[in-house]
Short mmCIF file of C-alpha atoms and ligand atoms in Angstrom, two decimals:
data_model
loop_
_atom_site.label_atom_id
_atom_site.label_comp_id
_atom_site.label_asym_id
_atom_site.label_seq_id
_atom_site.Cartn_x
_atom_site.Cartn_y
_atom_site.Cartn_z
CA UNK A 1 -23.36 -5.03 -6.90
CA UNK A 2 -23.93 -3.81 -3.37
CA UNK A 3 -21.49 -1.79 -1.28
CA UNK A 4 -21.51 -1.92 2.52
CA UNK A 5 -19.53 0.81 4.33
CA UNK A 6 -16.91 -0.62 6.73
CA UNK A 7 -14.62 2.07 8.09
CA UNK A 8 -14.74 5.63 9.45
CA UNK A 9 -15.57 7.44 6.19
CA UNK A 10 -13.81 5.02 3.84
CA UNK A 11 -13.56 1.27 3.02
CA UNK A 12 -16.48 -0.82 1.78
CA UNK A 13 -17.35 -4.46 1.26
CA UNK A 14 -18.60 -5.24 -2.24
CA UNK A 15 -21.29 -7.92 -2.36
CA UNK A 16 -23.02 -9.72 -5.22
CA UNK A 17 -19.93 -9.38 -7.37
CA UNK A 18 -16.91 -11.70 -7.57
CA UNK A 19 -13.31 -11.34 -8.70
CA UNK A 20 -14.26 -13.51 -11.63
CA UNK A 21 -17.11 -11.14 -12.64
CA UNK A 22 -14.79 -8.15 -12.53
CA UNK A 23 -12.08 -10.00 -14.47
CA UNK A 24 -14.53 -10.94 -17.23
CA UNK A 25 -17.25 -8.29 -17.42
CA UNK A 26 -16.71 -4.64 -18.40
CA UNK A 27 -19.73 -3.34 -16.48
CA UNK A 28 -18.67 -5.16 -13.30
CA UNK A 29 -15.16 -3.73 -13.69
CA UNK A 30 -16.49 -0.19 -14.20
CA UNK A 31 -18.59 -0.47 -11.03
CA UNK A 32 -15.68 -1.86 -8.99
CA UNK A 33 -13.34 0.81 -10.34
CA UNK A 34 -15.78 3.56 -9.37
CA UNK A 35 -16.06 2.00 -5.90
CA UNK A 36 -12.26 1.98 -5.53
CA UNK A 37 -12.04 5.68 -6.49
CA UNK A 38 -14.73 6.47 -3.90
CA UNK A 39 -14.02 4.14 -0.96
CA UNK A 40 -10.22 3.59 -1.29
CA UNK A 41 -10.40 0.10 0.32
CA UNK A 42 -12.58 -2.70 -1.08
CA UNK A 43 -13.26 -6.03 0.61
CA UNK A 44 -14.49 -9.17 -1.18
CA UNK A 45 -15.52 -12.16 0.94
CA UNK A 46 -15.88 -15.82 0.11
CA UNK A 47 -13.74 -15.82 -3.03
CA UNK A 48 -12.14 -18.92 -4.49
CA UNK A 49 -8.80 -17.39 -5.31
CA UNK A 50 -6.04 -18.82 -7.45
CA UNK A 51 -2.96 -16.90 -8.58
CA UNK A 52 -4.36 -16.89 -12.12
CA UNK A 53 -7.70 -15.38 -11.08
CA UNK A 54 -6.06 -12.82 -8.81
CA UNK A 55 -3.81 -11.70 -11.67
CA UNK A 56 -6.66 -11.57 -14.23
CA UNK A 57 -8.70 -9.46 -11.78
CA UNK A 58 -5.72 -7.21 -10.94
CA UNK A 59 -4.81 -6.61 -14.59
CA UNK A 60 -8.18 -4.95 -15.11
CA UNK A 61 -6.93 -1.99 -13.09
CA UNK A 62 -3.64 -1.49 -14.95
CA UNK A 63 -0.21 -2.98 -15.59
CA UNK A 64 0.98 -5.46 -12.92
CA UNK A 65 4.31 -4.84 -11.21
CA UNK A 66 7.08 -7.36 -11.61
CA UNK A 67 8.22 -8.42 -8.13
CA UNK A 68 11.46 -6.77 -7.10
CA UNK A 69 14.75 -8.41 -6.27
CA UNK A 70 14.94 -9.76 -2.71
CA UNK A 71 11.20 -10.63 -2.35
CA UNK A 72 9.63 -14.09 -2.59
CA UNK A 73 8.33 -14.18 -6.15
CA UNK A 74 11.10 -12.09 -7.79
CA UNK A 75 10.50 -11.71 -11.51
CA UNK A 76 6.83 -12.81 -11.35
CA UNK A 77 3.68 -10.72 -10.81
CA UNK A 78 3.17 -12.17 -7.31
CA UNK A 79 4.63 -11.26 -3.91
CA UNK A 80 4.32 -13.95 -1.26
CA UNK A 81 4.22 -12.59 2.27
CA UNK A 82 4.88 -15.40 4.67
CA UNK A 83 6.81 -16.63 7.67
CA UNK A 84 6.85 -20.21 6.39
CA UNK A 85 10.41 -21.15 5.40
CA UNK A 86 11.48 -23.35 2.47
CA UNK A 87 11.38 -26.43 4.77
CA UNK A 88 7.66 -25.86 5.50
CA UNK A 89 8.21 -24.71 9.09
CA UNK A 90 7.58 -21.26 10.55
CA UNK A 91 10.89 -19.34 10.60
CA UNK A 92 12.51 -18.05 13.84
CA UNK A 93 11.80 -14.39 14.81
CA UNK A 94 15.23 -13.14 13.68
CA UNK A 95 14.86 -14.69 10.19
CA UNK A 96 14.73 -12.30 7.23
CA UNK A 97 11.10 -13.31 6.48
CA UNK A 98 10.04 -12.49 10.04
CA UNK A 99 11.90 -9.15 10.00
CA UNK A 100 10.23 -8.26 6.70
CA UNK A 101 6.85 -8.93 8.24
CA UNK A 102 7.87 -6.63 11.05
CA UNK A 103 8.71 -3.93 8.50
CA UNK A 104 5.21 -4.38 7.04
CA UNK A 105 3.89 -3.47 10.49
CA UNK A 106 5.09 0.12 9.95
CA UNK A 107 2.47 2.43 8.38
CA UNK A 108 3.14 2.62 4.66
CA UNK A 109 1.78 2.75 1.18
CA UNK A 110 3.10 0.14 -1.26
CA UNK A 111 5.79 0.99 -3.82
CA UNK A 112 6.29 4.71 -3.11
CA UNK A 113 10.01 3.83 -3.21
CA UNK A 114 9.78 2.57 -6.79
CA UNK A 115 10.42 4.50 -10.02
CA UNK A 116 6.75 3.85 -10.85
CA UNK A 117 4.55 3.91 -7.75
CA UNK A 118 1.45 1.74 -7.31
CA UNK A 119 -2.17 2.54 -8.00
CA UNK A 120 -3.56 -0.44 -6.12
CA UNK A 121 -2.56 -3.59 -4.28
CA UNK A 122 -4.65 -6.75 -4.17
CA UNK A 123 -4.07 -9.06 -1.21
CA UNK A 124 -5.57 -12.52 -0.76
CA UNK A 125 -5.49 -14.66 2.37
CA UNK A 126 -4.19 -18.18 1.74
CA UNK A 127 -3.13 -19.32 5.23
CA UNK A 128 -4.25 -17.24 8.20
CA UNK A 129 -3.47 -17.46 11.92
CA UNK A 130 -6.30 -18.13 14.39
CA UNK A 131 -5.77 -14.72 16.01
CA UNK A 132 -4.05 -11.48 14.98
CA UNK A 133 -2.45 -10.78 11.61
CA UNK A 134 -5.07 -8.17 10.69
CA UNK A 135 -4.37 -5.46 8.14
CA UNK A 136 -5.13 -1.95 9.35
CA UNK A 137 -5.92 0.94 6.99
CA UNK A 138 -6.21 4.71 7.26
CA UNK A 139 -7.46 7.16 4.65
CA UNK A 140 -4.76 9.69 3.76
CA UNK A 141 -7.48 11.53 1.79
CA UNK A 142 -9.51 12.14 4.95
CA UNK A 143 -6.25 12.92 6.79
CA UNK A 144 -5.40 15.57 4.20
CA UNK A 145 -8.89 17.06 4.44
CA UNK A 146 -8.52 17.34 8.25
CA UNK A 147 -5.43 19.60 7.90
CA UNK A 148 -5.74 23.36 7.98
CA UNK A 149 -5.96 25.00 4.55
CA UNK A 150 -2.59 26.78 4.76
CA UNK A 151 -0.78 23.49 5.44
CA UNK A 152 -2.79 21.78 2.68
CA UNK A 153 -1.62 24.43 0.22
CA UNK A 154 2.01 24.12 1.33
CA UNK A 155 1.96 20.32 1.00
CA UNK A 156 0.40 20.46 -2.47
CA UNK A 157 3.61 22.17 -3.56
CA UNK A 158 6.04 20.07 -1.49
CA UNK A 159 7.95 16.94 -2.48
CA UNK A 160 9.17 14.12 -0.24
CA UNK A 161 11.92 11.57 -0.74
CA UNK A 162 11.07 7.88 -0.32
CA UNK A 163 13.62 5.11 0.18
CA UNK A 164 13.05 1.40 0.78
CA UNK A 165 16.31 1.19 2.76
CA UNK A 166 14.99 3.87 5.15
CA UNK A 167 11.89 1.91 6.23
CA UNK A 168 13.82 -1.38 6.46
CA UNK A 169 16.56 0.35 8.49
CA UNK A 170 13.98 1.09 11.19
CA UNK A 171 13.66 -2.68 11.81
CA UNK A 172 17.24 -3.89 11.45
CA UNK A 173 20.37 -2.33 9.99
CA UNK A 174 21.14 -3.95 6.65
CA UNK A 175 17.64 -5.47 6.21
CA UNK A 176 17.66 -3.91 2.75
CA UNK A 177 20.39 -5.84 0.93
CA UNK A 178 23.03 -4.19 -1.30
CA UNK A 179 21.16 -5.60 -4.34
CA UNK A 180 17.90 -4.00 -3.16
CA UNK A 181 19.62 -0.67 -2.50
CA UNK A 182 21.15 -0.73 -5.97
CA UNK A 183 17.83 -1.62 -7.61
CA UNK A 184 15.78 0.89 -5.59
CA UNK A 185 17.38 4.36 -5.48
CA UNK A 186 15.41 7.03 -3.53
CA UNK A 187 12.40 8.57 -5.31
CA UNK A 188 10.90 12.04 -4.96
CA UNK A 189 7.09 12.53 -5.08
CA UNK A 190 4.65 15.33 -4.52
CA UNK A 191 3.21 15.07 -0.98
CA UNK A 192 -0.40 15.28 -2.15
CA UNK A 193 -1.88 12.93 -4.75
CA UNK A 194 -4.94 14.48 -6.35
CA UNK A 195 -7.40 11.89 -7.61
CA UNK A 196 -8.14 12.79 -11.26
CA UNK A 197 -11.67 11.30 -11.08
CA UNK A 198 -13.04 13.17 -8.05
CA UNK A 199 -10.42 15.91 -7.58
CA UNK A 200 -9.82 15.05 -3.91
CA UNK A 201 -6.25 15.28 -2.61
CA UNK A 202 -4.60 12.71 -0.34
CA UNK A 203 -1.38 12.84 1.66
CA UNK A 204 1.21 10.71 -0.10
CA UNK A 205 3.34 9.42 2.75
CA UNK A 206 4.82 6.19 4.06
CA UNK A 207 7.40 4.71 6.40
CA UNK A 208 9.67 4.98 3.35
CA UNK A 209 9.55 8.82 3.42
CA UNK A 210 12.61 10.38 5.08
CA UNK A 211 13.10 13.93 3.81
CA UNK A 212 11.31 16.89 2.27
CA UNK A 213 12.88 18.60 -0.71
CA UNK A 214 14.25 22.05 0.19
CA UNK A 215 13.79 21.59 3.95
CA UNK A 216 16.55 21.13 6.47
CA UNK A 217 16.71 17.32 7.17
CA UNK A 218 15.59 17.42 10.83
CA UNK A 219 12.73 19.85 10.10
CA UNK A 220 11.59 17.77 7.13
CA UNK A 221 11.66 14.57 9.17
CA UNK A 222 9.74 16.28 11.98
CA UNK A 223 7.01 17.41 9.57
CA UNK A 224 6.81 13.89 8.09
CA UNK A 225 6.49 12.42 11.60
CA UNK A 226 3.76 14.92 12.53
CA UNK A 227 1.80 14.19 9.35
CA UNK A 228 2.17 10.43 9.87
CA UNK A 229 0.84 10.82 13.43
CA UNK A 230 -2.08 12.98 12.25
CA UNK A 231 -2.93 10.54 9.45
CA UNK A 232 -2.96 7.57 11.83
CA UNK A 233 -4.69 9.25 14.79
CA UNK A 234 -6.75 6.94 17.05
CA UNK A 235 -10.25 6.25 15.76
CA UNK A 236 -9.43 6.86 12.09
CA UNK A 237 -8.59 3.31 10.98
CA UNK A 238 -10.39 0.33 9.51
CA UNK A 239 -8.97 -2.98 10.81
CA UNK A 240 -9.52 -5.91 8.49
CA UNK A 241 -9.69 -9.23 10.35
CA UNK A 242 -8.95 -11.84 7.70
CA UNK A 243 -11.18 -14.84 7.00
CA UNK A 244 -10.44 -17.60 4.56
CA UNK A 245 -11.63 -16.50 1.09
CA UNK A 246 -11.07 -12.78 1.73
CA UNK A 247 -9.54 -10.53 -0.89
CA UNK A 248 -8.84 -6.89 -0.07
CA UNK A 249 -7.72 -4.21 -2.49
CA UNK A 250 -6.68 -0.67 -1.68
CA UNK A 251 -5.81 2.57 -3.40
CA UNK A 252 -2.16 3.30 -2.60
CA UNK A 253 -2.68 6.93 -3.62
CA UNK A 254 -5.19 7.57 -0.83
CA UNK A 255 -4.44 5.16 2.04
CA UNK A 256 -1.72 3.82 4.30
CA UNK A 257 -1.79 0.38 5.84
CA UNK A 258 0.14 -1.80 8.27
CA UNK A 259 0.13 -5.44 9.20
CA UNK A 260 -0.75 -6.33 12.77
CA UNK A 261 1.24 -8.92 14.74
CA UNK A 262 0.15 -12.49 15.36
CA UNK A 263 1.55 -15.34 17.53
CA UNK A 264 5.02 -15.98 16.10
CA UNK A 265 4.64 -19.75 15.92
CA UNK A 266 1.50 -19.57 13.75
CA UNK A 267 1.77 -19.70 9.96
CA UNK A 268 0.44 -16.94 7.72
CA UNK A 269 0.66 -16.79 3.94
CA UNK A 270 -0.73 -13.96 1.84
CA UNK A 271 -0.34 -13.31 -1.88
CA UNK A 272 -0.17 -9.78 -3.25
CA UNK A 273 -0.44 -8.44 -6.75
CA UNK A 274 0.34 -4.78 -7.31
CA UNK A 275 -0.78 -2.53 -10.14
CA UNK A 276 1.40 0.36 -11.28
CA UNK A 277 -0.03 3.87 -11.51
CA UNK A 278 -0.34 5.38 -14.98
CA UNK A 279 -0.90 8.89 -16.35
CA UNK A 280 -4.67 8.32 -16.13
CA UNK A 281 -4.25 7.77 -12.38
CA UNK A 282 -2.48 11.13 -11.96
CA UNK A 283 1.08 9.78 -12.00
CA UNK A 284 2.60 12.67 -13.97
CA UNK A 285 1.24 15.24 -11.50
CA UNK A 286 3.29 13.56 -8.76
CA UNK A 287 6.71 14.15 -10.30
CA UNK A 288 8.82 17.08 -9.09
CA UNK A 289 9.69 19.84 -11.54
CA UNK A 290 12.77 18.87 -13.62
CA UNK A 291 15.13 21.16 -11.68
CA UNK A 292 14.48 19.30 -8.39
CA UNK A 293 14.60 15.88 -10.01
CA UNK A 294 18.04 16.67 -11.44
CA UNK A 295 19.57 17.60 -8.08
FE1 LIG B 301 2.10 -3.18 2.20
#
């Protein structure tokens, strides 16, 4: 296995190893897992992906999420991100699918609004537009390390509230349906996720974050906005331009990402599998003390 650095201090392409190798070989998995802990974003090119292979590969890293209510793929282990409607045509810009793609264009980490957040997401390109539609990543680990030590210390002991309805509300009121709101109550997480393998902390933030526990709402929102801006400062991102056969995986504990726009009439279809974080990934360290959780 060979790893080629891609981004400013994070992200790497893995060569001479395939999804199939990692799905079936313990040594290949161990090497890929170590690369994920180190680089946070991994790119595989020229893969022949099926849903079955993507799931077998993803399962290596932990338990797969079951797709939530209101997404394409509900009840399965796959999320389909597309603007192709049931009739096979690209949907109009005000269609729910198109608005959801717009929501994915806000900086976020996947599943911070869920009762169990995600360790990693695996995304494969199935139909890609000729131009645009890139996925852009930043390292929230490097962002955390850029902050001054006093703020780092404060954030290590701070907790933020995450809500799916909050990020969707920035695109269109009511984009999160009543069923989604009922299934996805707000969650409270520590604002720094310390990687148990290398001990490095990362800002745990997303477009879903709306408040900081114990802070006045406007002040908490202002701090979240400032941290989001610092984490996504110009020159800090890796932009992945998709080619057919690409598979990209990222560490949701240490990155944020956003989709980039593409010409609205062009089709795009991506398939995501998402792996839940477990205690071994540092999940328990992210929970607020019981007193705060009970409030
Ligand atoms: Fe995402």
